[in-house]
Coordinates of C-alpha atoms (C1' of nucleotides) in Angstrom, one line a residue:
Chain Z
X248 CA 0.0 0.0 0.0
X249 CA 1.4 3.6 -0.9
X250 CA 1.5 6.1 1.9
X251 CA 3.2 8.7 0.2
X252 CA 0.5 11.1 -0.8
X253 CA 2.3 11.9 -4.2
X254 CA 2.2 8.4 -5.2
X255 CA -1.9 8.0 -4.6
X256 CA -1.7 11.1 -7.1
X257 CA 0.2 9.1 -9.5
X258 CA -1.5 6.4 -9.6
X259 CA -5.0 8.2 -9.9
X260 CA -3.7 10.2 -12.8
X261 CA -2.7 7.0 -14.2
X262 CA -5.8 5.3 -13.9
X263 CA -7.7 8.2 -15.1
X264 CA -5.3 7.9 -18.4
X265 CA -5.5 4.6 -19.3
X266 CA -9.3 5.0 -18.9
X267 CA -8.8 7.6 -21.3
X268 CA -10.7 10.1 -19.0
X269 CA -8.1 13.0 -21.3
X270 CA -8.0 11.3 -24.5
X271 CA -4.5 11.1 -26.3
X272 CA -3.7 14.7 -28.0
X273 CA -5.1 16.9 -25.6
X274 CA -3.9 19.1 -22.7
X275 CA -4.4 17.6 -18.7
X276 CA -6.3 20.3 -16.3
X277 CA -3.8 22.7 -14.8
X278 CA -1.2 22.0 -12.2
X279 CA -2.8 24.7 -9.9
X280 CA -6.6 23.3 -10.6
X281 CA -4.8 19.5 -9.6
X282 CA -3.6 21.2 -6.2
X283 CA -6.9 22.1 -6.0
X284 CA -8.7 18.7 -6.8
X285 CA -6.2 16.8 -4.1
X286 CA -5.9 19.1 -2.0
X287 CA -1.9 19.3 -1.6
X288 CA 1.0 21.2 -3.3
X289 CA 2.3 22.2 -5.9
X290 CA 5.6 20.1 -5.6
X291 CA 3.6 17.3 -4.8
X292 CA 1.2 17.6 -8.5
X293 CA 4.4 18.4 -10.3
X294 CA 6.1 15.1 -8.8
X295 CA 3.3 12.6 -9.6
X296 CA 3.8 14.2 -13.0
X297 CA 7.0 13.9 -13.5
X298 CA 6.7 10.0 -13.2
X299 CA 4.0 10.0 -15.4
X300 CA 6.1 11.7 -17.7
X301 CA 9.0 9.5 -17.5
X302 CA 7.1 6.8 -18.2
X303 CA 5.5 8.1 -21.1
X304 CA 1.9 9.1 -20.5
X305 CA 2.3 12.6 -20.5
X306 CA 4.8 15.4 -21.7
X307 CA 4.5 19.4 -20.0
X308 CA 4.5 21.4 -22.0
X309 CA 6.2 25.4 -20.8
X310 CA 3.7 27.9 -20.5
X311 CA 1.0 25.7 -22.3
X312 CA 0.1 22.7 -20.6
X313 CA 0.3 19.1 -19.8
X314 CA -0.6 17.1 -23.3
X315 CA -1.9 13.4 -22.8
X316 CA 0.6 10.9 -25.0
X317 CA -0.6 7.9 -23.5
X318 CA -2.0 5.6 -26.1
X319 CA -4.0 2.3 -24.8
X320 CA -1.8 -0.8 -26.5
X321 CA -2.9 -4.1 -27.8
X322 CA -1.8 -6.7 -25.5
X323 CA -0.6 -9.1 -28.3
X324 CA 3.1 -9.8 -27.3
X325 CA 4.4 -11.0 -23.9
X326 CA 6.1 -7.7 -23.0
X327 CA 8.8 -7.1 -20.3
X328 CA 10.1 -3.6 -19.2
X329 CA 10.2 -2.4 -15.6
X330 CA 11.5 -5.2 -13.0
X331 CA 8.8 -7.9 -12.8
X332 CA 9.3 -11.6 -11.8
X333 CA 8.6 -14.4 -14.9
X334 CA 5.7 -15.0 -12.4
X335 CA 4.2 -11.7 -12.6
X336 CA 4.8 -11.2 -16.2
X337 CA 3.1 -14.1 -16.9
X338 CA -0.5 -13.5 -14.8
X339 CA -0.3 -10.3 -16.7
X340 CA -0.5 -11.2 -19.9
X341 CA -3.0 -14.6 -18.9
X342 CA -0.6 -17.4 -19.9
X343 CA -0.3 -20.9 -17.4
X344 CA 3.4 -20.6 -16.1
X345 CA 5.8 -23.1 -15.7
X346 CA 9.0 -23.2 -14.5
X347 CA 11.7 -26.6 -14.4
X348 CA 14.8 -26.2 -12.7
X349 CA 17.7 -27.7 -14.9
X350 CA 20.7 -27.1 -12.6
X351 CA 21.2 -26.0 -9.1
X352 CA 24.5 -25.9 -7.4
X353 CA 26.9 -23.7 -5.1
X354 CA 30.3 -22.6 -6.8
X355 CA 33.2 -20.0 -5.8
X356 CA 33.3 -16.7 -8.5
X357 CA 36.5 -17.6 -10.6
X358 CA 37.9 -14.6 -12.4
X359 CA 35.9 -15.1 -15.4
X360 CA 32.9 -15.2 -13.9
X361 CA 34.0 -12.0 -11.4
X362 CA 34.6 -10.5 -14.7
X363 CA 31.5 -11.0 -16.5
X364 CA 29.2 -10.9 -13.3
X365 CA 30.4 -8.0 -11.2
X366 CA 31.0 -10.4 -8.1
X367 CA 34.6 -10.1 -6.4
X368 CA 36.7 -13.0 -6.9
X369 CA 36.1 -16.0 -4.4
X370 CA 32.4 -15.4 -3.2
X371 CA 30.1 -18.3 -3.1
X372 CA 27.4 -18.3 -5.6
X373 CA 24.2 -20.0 -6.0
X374 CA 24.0 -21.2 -9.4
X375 CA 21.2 -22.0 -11.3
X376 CA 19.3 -22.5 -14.4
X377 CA 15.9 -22.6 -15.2
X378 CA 13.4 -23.6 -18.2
X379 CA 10.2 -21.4 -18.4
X380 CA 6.9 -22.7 -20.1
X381 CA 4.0 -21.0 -21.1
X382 CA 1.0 -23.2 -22.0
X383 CA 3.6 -26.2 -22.5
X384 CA 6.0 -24.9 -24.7
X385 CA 9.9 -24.0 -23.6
X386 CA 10.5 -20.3 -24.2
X387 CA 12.6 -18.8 -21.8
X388 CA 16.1 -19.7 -20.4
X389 CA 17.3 -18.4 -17.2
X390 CA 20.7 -18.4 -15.5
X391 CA 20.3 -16.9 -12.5
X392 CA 23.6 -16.1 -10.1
X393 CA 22.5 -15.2 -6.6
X394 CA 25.2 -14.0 -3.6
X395 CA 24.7 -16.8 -1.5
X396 CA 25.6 -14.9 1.6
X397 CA 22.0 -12.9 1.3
X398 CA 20.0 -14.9 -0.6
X399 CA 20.4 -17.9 2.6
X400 CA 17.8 -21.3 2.3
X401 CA 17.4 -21.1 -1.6
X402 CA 16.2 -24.4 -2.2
X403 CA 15.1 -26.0 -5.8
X404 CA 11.8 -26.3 -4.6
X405 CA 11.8 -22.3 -4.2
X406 CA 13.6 -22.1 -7.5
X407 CA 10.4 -24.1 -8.9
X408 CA 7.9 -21.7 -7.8
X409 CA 8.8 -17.4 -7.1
X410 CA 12.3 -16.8 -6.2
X411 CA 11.5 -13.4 -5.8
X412 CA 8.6 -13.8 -3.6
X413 CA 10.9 -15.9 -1.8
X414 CA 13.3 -13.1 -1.4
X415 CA 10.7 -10.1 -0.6
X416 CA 8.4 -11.8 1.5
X417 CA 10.6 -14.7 3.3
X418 CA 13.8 -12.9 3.9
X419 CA 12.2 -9.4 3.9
X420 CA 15.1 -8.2 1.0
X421 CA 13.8 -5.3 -1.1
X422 CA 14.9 -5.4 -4.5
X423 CA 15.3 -1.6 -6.1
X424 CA 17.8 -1.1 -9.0
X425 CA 18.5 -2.9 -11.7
X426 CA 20.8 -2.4 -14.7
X427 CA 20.2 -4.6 -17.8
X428 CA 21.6 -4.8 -21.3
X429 CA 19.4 -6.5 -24.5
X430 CA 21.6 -8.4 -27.3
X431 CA 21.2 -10.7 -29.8
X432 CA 22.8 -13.8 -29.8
X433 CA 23.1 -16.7 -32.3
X434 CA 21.4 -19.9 -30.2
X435 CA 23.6 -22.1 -28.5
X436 CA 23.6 -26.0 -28.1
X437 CA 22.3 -25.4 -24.5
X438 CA 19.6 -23.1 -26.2
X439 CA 18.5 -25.2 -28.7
X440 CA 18.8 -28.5 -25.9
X441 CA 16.4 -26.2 -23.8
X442 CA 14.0 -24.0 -25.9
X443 CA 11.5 -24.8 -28.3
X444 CA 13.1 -23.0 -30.9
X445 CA 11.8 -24.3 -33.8
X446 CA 14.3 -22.8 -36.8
X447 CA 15.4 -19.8 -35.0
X448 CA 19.0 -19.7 -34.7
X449 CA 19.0 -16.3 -32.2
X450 CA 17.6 -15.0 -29.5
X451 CA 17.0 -12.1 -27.4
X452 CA 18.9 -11.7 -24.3
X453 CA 18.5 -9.4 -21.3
X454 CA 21.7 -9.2 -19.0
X455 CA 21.6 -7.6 -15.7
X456 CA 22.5 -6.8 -12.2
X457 CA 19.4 -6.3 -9.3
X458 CA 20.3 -4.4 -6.1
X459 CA 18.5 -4.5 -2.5
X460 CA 18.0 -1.6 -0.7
X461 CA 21.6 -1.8 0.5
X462 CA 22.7 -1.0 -2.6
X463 CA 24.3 -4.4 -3.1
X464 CA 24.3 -6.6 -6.3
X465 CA 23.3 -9.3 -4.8
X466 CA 22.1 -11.4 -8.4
X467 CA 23.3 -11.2 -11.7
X468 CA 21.1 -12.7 -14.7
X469 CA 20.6 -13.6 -18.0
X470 CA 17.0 -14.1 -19.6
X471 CA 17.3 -16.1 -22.6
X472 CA 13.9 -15.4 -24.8
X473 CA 12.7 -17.0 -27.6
X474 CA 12.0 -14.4 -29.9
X475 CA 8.4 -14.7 -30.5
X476 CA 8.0 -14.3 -27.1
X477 CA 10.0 -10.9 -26.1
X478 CA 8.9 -7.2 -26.3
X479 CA 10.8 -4.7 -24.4
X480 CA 9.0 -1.2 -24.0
X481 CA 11.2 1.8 -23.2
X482 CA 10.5 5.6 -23.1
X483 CA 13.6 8.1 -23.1
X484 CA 12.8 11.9 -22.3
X485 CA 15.8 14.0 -24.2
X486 CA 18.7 15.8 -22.0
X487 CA 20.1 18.7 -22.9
Chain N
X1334 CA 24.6 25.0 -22.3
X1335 CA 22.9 23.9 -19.3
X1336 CA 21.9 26.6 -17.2
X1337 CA 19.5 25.2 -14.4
X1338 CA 21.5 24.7 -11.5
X1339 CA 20.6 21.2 -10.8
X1340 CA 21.8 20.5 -14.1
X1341 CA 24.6 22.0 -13.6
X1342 CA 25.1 19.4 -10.5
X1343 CA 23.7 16.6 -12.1
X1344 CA 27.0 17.3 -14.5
X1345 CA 29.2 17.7 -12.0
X1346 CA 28.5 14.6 -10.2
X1347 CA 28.2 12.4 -12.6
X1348 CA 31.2 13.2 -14.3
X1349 CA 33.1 12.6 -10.6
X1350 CA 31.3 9.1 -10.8
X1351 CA 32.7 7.9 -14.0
X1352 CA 35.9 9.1 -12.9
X1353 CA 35.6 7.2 -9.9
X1354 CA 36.4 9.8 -7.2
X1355 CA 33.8 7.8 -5.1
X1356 CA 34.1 4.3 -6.2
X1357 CA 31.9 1.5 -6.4
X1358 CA 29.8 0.2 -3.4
X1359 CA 31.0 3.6 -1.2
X1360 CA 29.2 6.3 0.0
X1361 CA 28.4 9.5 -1.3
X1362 CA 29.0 12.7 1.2
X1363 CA 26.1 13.6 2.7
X1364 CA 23.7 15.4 1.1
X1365 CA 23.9 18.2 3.6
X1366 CA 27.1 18.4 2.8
X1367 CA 26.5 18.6 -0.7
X1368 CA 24.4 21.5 0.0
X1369 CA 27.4 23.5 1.3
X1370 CA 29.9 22.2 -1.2
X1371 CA 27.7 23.6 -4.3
X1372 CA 25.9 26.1 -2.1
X1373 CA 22.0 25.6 -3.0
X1374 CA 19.1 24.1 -1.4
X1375 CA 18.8 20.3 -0.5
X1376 CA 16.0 20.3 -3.0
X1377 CA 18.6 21.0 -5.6
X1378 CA 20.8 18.7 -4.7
X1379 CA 17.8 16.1 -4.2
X1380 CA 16.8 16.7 -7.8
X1381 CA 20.2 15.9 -9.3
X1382 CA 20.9 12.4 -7.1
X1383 CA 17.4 10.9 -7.9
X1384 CA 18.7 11.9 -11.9
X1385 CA 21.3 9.9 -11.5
X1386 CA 19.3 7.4 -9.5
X1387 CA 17.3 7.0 -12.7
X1388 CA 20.2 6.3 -14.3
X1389 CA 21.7 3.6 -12.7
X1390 CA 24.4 5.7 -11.3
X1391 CA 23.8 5.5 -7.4
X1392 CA 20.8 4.0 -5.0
X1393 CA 19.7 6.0 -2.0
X1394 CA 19.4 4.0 1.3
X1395 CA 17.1 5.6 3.6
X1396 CA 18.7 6.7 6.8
X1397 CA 22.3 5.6 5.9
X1398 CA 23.0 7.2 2.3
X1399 CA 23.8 7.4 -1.3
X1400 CA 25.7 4.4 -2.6
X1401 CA 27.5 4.1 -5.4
X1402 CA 26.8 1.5 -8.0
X1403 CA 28.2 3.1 -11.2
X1404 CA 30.9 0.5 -12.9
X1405 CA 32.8 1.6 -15.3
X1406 CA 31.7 -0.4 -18.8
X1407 CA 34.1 -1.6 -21.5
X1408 CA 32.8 0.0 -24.4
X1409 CA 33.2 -3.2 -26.9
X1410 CA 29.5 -3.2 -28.5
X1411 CA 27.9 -0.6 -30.6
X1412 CA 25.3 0.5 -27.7
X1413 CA 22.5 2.1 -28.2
X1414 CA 19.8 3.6 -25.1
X1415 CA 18.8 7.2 -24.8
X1416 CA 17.9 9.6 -27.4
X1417 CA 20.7 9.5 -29.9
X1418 CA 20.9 9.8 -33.7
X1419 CA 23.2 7.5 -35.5
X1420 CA 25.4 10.1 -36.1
X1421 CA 25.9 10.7 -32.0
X1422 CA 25.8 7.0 -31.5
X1423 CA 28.5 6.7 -34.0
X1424 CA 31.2 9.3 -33.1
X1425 CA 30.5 8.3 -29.2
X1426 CA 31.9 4.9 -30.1
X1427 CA 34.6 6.0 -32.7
X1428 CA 33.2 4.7 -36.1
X1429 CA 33.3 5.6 -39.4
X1430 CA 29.4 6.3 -40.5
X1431 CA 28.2 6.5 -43.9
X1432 CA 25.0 6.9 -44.7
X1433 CA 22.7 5.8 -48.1
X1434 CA 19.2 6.9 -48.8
X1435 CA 17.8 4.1 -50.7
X1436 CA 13.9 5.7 -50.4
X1437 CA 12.8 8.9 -50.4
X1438 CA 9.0 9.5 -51.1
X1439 CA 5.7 11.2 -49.5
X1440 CA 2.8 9.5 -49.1
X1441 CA -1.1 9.7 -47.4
X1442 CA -1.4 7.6 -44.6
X1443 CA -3.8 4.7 -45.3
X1444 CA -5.5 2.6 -43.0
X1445 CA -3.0 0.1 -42.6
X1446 CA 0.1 2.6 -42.0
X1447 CA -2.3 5.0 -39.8
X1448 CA -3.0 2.0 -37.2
X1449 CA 0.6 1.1 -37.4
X1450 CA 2.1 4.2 -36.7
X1451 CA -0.3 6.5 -34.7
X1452 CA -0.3 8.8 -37.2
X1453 CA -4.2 10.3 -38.3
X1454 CA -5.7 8.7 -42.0
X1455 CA -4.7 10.9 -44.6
X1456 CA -1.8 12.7 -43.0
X1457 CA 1.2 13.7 -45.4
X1458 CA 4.1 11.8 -44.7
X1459 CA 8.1 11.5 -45.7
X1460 CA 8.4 7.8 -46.0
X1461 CA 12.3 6.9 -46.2
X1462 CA 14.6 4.0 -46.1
X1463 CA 18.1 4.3 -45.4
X1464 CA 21.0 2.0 -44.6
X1465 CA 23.6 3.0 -42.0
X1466 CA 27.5 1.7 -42.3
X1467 CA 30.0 1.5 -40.2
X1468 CA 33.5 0.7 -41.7
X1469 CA 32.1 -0.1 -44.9
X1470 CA 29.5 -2.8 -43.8
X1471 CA 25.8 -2.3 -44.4
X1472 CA 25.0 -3.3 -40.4
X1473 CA 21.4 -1.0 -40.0
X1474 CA 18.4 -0.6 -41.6
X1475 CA 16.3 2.6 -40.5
X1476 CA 13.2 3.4 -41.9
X1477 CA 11.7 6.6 -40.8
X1478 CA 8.6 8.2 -41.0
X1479 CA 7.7 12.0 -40.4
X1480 CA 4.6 13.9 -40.7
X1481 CA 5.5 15.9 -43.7
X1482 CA 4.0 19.4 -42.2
X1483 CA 6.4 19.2 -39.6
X1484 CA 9.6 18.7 -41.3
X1485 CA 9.2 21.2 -44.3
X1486 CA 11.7 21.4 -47.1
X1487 CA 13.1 17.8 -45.9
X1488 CA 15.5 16.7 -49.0
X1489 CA 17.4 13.4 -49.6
X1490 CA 20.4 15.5 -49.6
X1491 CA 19.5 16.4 -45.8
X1492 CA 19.0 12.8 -44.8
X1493 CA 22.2 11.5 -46.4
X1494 CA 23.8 13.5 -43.4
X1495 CA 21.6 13.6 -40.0
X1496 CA 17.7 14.5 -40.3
X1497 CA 18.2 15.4 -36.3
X1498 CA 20.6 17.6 -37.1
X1499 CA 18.2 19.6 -39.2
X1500 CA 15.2 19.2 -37.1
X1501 CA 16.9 20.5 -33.7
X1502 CA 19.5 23.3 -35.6
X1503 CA 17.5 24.4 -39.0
X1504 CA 14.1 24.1 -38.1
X1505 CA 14.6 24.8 -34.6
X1506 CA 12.2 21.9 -33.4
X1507 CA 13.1 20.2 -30.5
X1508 CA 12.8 16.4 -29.4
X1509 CA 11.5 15.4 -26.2
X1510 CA 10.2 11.9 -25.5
X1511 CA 10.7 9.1 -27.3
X1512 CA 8.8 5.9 -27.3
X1513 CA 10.3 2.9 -28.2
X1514 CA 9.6 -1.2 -28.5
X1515 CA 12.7 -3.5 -28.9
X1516 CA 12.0 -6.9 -30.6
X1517 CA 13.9 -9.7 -32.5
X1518 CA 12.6 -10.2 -35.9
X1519 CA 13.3 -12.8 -38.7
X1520 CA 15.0 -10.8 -41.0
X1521 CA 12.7 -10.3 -44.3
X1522 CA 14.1 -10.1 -47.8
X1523 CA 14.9 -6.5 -47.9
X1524 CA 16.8 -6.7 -44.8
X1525 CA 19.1 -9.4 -46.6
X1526 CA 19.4 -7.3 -49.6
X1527 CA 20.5 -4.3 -48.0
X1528 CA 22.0 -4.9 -44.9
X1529 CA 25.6 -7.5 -44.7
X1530 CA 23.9 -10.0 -42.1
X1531 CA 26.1 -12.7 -42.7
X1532 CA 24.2 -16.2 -42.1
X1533 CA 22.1 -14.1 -39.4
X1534 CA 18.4 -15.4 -39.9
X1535 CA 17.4 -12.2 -37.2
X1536 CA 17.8 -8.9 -36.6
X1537 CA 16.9 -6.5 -33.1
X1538 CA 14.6 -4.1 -34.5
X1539 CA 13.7 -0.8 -32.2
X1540 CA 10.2 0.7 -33.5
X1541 CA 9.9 3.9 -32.2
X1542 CA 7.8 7.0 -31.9
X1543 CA 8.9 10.2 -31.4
X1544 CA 7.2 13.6 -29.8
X1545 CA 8.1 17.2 -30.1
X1546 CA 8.2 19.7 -27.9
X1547 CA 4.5 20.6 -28.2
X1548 CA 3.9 16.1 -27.3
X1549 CA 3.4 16.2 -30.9
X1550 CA 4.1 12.9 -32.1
X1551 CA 6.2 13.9 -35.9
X1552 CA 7.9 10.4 -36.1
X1553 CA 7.6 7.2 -36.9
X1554 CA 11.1 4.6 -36.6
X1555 CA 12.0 1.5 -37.2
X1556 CA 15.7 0.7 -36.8
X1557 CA 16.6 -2.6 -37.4
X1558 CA 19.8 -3.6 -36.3
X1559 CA 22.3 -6.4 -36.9
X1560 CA 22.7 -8.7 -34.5
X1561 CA 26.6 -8.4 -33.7
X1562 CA 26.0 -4.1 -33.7
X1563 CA 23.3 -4.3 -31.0
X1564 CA 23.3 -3.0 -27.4
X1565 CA 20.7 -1.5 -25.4
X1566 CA 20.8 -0.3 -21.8
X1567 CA 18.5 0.1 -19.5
X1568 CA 18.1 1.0 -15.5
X1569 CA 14.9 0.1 -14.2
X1570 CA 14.0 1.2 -10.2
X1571 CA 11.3 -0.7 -8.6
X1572 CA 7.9 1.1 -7.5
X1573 CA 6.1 -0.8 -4.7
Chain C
dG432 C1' 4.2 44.5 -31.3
dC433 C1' 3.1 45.1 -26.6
dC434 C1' 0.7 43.9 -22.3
dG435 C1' -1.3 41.0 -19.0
dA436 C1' -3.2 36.6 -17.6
dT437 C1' -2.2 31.8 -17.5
dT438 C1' 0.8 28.0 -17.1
dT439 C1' 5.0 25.5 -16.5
dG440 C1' 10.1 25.7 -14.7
dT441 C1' 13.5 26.6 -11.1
dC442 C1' 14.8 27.4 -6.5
dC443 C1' 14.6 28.3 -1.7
dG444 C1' 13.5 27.7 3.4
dT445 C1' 11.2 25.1 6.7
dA446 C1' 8.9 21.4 9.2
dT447 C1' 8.1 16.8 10.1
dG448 C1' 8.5 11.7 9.5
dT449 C1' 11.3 7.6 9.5
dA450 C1' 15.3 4.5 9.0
dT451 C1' 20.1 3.6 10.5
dC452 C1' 23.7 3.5 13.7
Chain L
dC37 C1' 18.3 7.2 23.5
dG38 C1' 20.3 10.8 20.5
dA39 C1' 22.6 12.1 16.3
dT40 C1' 22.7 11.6 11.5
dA41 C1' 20.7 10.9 7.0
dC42 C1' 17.3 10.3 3.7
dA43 C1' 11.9 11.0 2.5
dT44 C1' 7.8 13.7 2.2
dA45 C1' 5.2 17.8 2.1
dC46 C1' 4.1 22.7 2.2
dG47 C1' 4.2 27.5 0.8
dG48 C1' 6.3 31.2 -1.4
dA49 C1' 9.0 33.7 -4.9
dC50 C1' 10.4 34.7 -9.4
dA51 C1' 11.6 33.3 -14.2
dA52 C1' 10.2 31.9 -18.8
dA53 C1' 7.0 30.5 -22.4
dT54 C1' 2.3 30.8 -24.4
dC55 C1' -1.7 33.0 -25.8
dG56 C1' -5.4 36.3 -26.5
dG57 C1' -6.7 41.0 -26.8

DNA sequence: GCCGATTTGTCCGTATGTATC
DNA sequence: CGATACATACGGACAAATCGG
């Protein structure tokens, strides 16, 4: 549940958009009328806005306005974007999950891996690899590489189910940042072993590192995606 | 020239990041004592961390401070994230670009196009093609779209060399948000005619839409990429 | 072209809440 | 418990862009 009063705002405007309560193309009421609407300040409208605006609903517009860019989508593809468990994704978009655990084991960071994961040399590792299904067929491959020092009790049964549910609600570990990189990559043997393919010889790839609320990189991972089955959404707001 | 203060901060800091004057995993000072080192308010200085936040640069930890998680990348991969042309994209990572227009036409928008790209039936529209090379091989594919009242007195001459370049200098139009979609896509005929794909059956394509300052959208993009030239980055903060 | 009303952009100071140590 | 540090919120001031008269 939010408590911050800027982040009810937010995610009233945000219903109110995607109900299309401003259609697409036009100007949002004024910042001062929203003060006056919830009741609360300036700062606080202008910072539910700016979310909305990062995300790309909206875009202000100086000395004009606040025009609506926000246009409903057709849920066609199995989209990712944001930090959301395979789980979550999944209920989203109303596909029957499944997830098979292919390896599971407990290894010290080489300098390889340190290299390529981020870890420091020597640090024990879970180390794992799963298989995800949707509605029977093998489209996703996961290698997941947790610290094992703050991820403690991982089991395979866990690994089965929500690993991150495991890790929010059982160990109380928030997870905040993460930094990800998308490639293409020609399908390896383990890929095609793994993943209902078909002729495909790439696939999509997201790399990354997730942080707790320490600030730690406590996983680094590797989503291996059939490319029918990713769609990364993005929106970038230009710098000067 | 950037002349908000927070800007001006944002700058500062993040160019102390990437040289690493704090490094990875430490603490930031205190933003009190940020306040007196750049003299402002802590709202200021607020502003110009959670920029940085968004960026993947540092995490705030409530009650203890601002950690550090910038790593220094090793720039091996054409990368791509932001809004960028080509051109920037290019010169950032030390390439050779060259540019061919191989389509250069206007056109109504039917139907078909219209619910494709967002534009409105019957709109004008510059409908180009054009490869992008990097030492001599064919590696990009853009096709780019732009609502023809907007972009007056566009030539083929113009997008031989950088259509941004034009928009934000000449016509004095500015660029603001950019929505984008990242997919894999079997890689059609065309794309094996015109780009050097090698035995690639796939390319990453980004489709794109792009607003003006007025969150007008003008543009319409699809850049599809081969394979091996392919980066994106991302940073993606959890919201409870 | 100027002026004034409206609207967003930037910045400040202050107060209070909450997490960490 | 107190000190420190980040989080939220308010209110006010002025700048800058837009628009209509």
């Amino acid at each position: 549940m939010p408590k911050a009063k800027y982040e009810d705002i937010y995610h009233n405007l945000k219903e109110k958009l995607e109900n299309e309560t401003w259609p697409y193309g036009s100007l949002l009421p004024s910042e001062n009328t929203l003060v006056s609407v919830y009741e609360c300040s300036r700062n606080t409208i202008r910072r539910a806005l700016s979310s909305l605006a990062e995300e790309g609903y909206i875009q202000s517009i100086h000395g004009k306005g606040v025009r609506v860019i926000y246009q409903p989508l057709e849920r066609t593809a199995f989209t990712v974007g944001g930090i959301e468990s395979f789980q979550e994704t999944a209920r989203r978009n109303h596909f029957q999950p499944a997830t098979k655990v292919i390896q599971f084991s407990v290894v010290p960071a080489d300098e390889a891996m340190a290299k390529e994961t981020g870890f420091a040399m020597g640090e024990e590792l879970f180390f794992l690899r799963r298989v995800r299904c949707i509605d029977g067929k093998a489209l996703i491959l996961d290698i997941n590489i947790f610290l094992k020092a703050l991820v403690p009790g991982l089991t395979p049964e866990i690994a089965e189910k929500s690993i991150y549910e495991y890790i929010e609600n059982k160990l109380g570990m928030q997870i905040v940042t993460s930094k990800r990189k998308i490639t293409v990559e020609r399908a390896s043997k383990t890929d095609r072993e793994c993943l209902d393919l078909g002729d495909y010889d790439c696939l999509a790839v997201i790399t990354g590192q997730t942080f707790n609320s320490d600030g730690i990189m406590f996983e680094y991972t590797q989503s291996r995606h059939h490319p029918d089955y990713f769609c990364f959404q993005d929106t970038a707001i230009r710098k000067r």
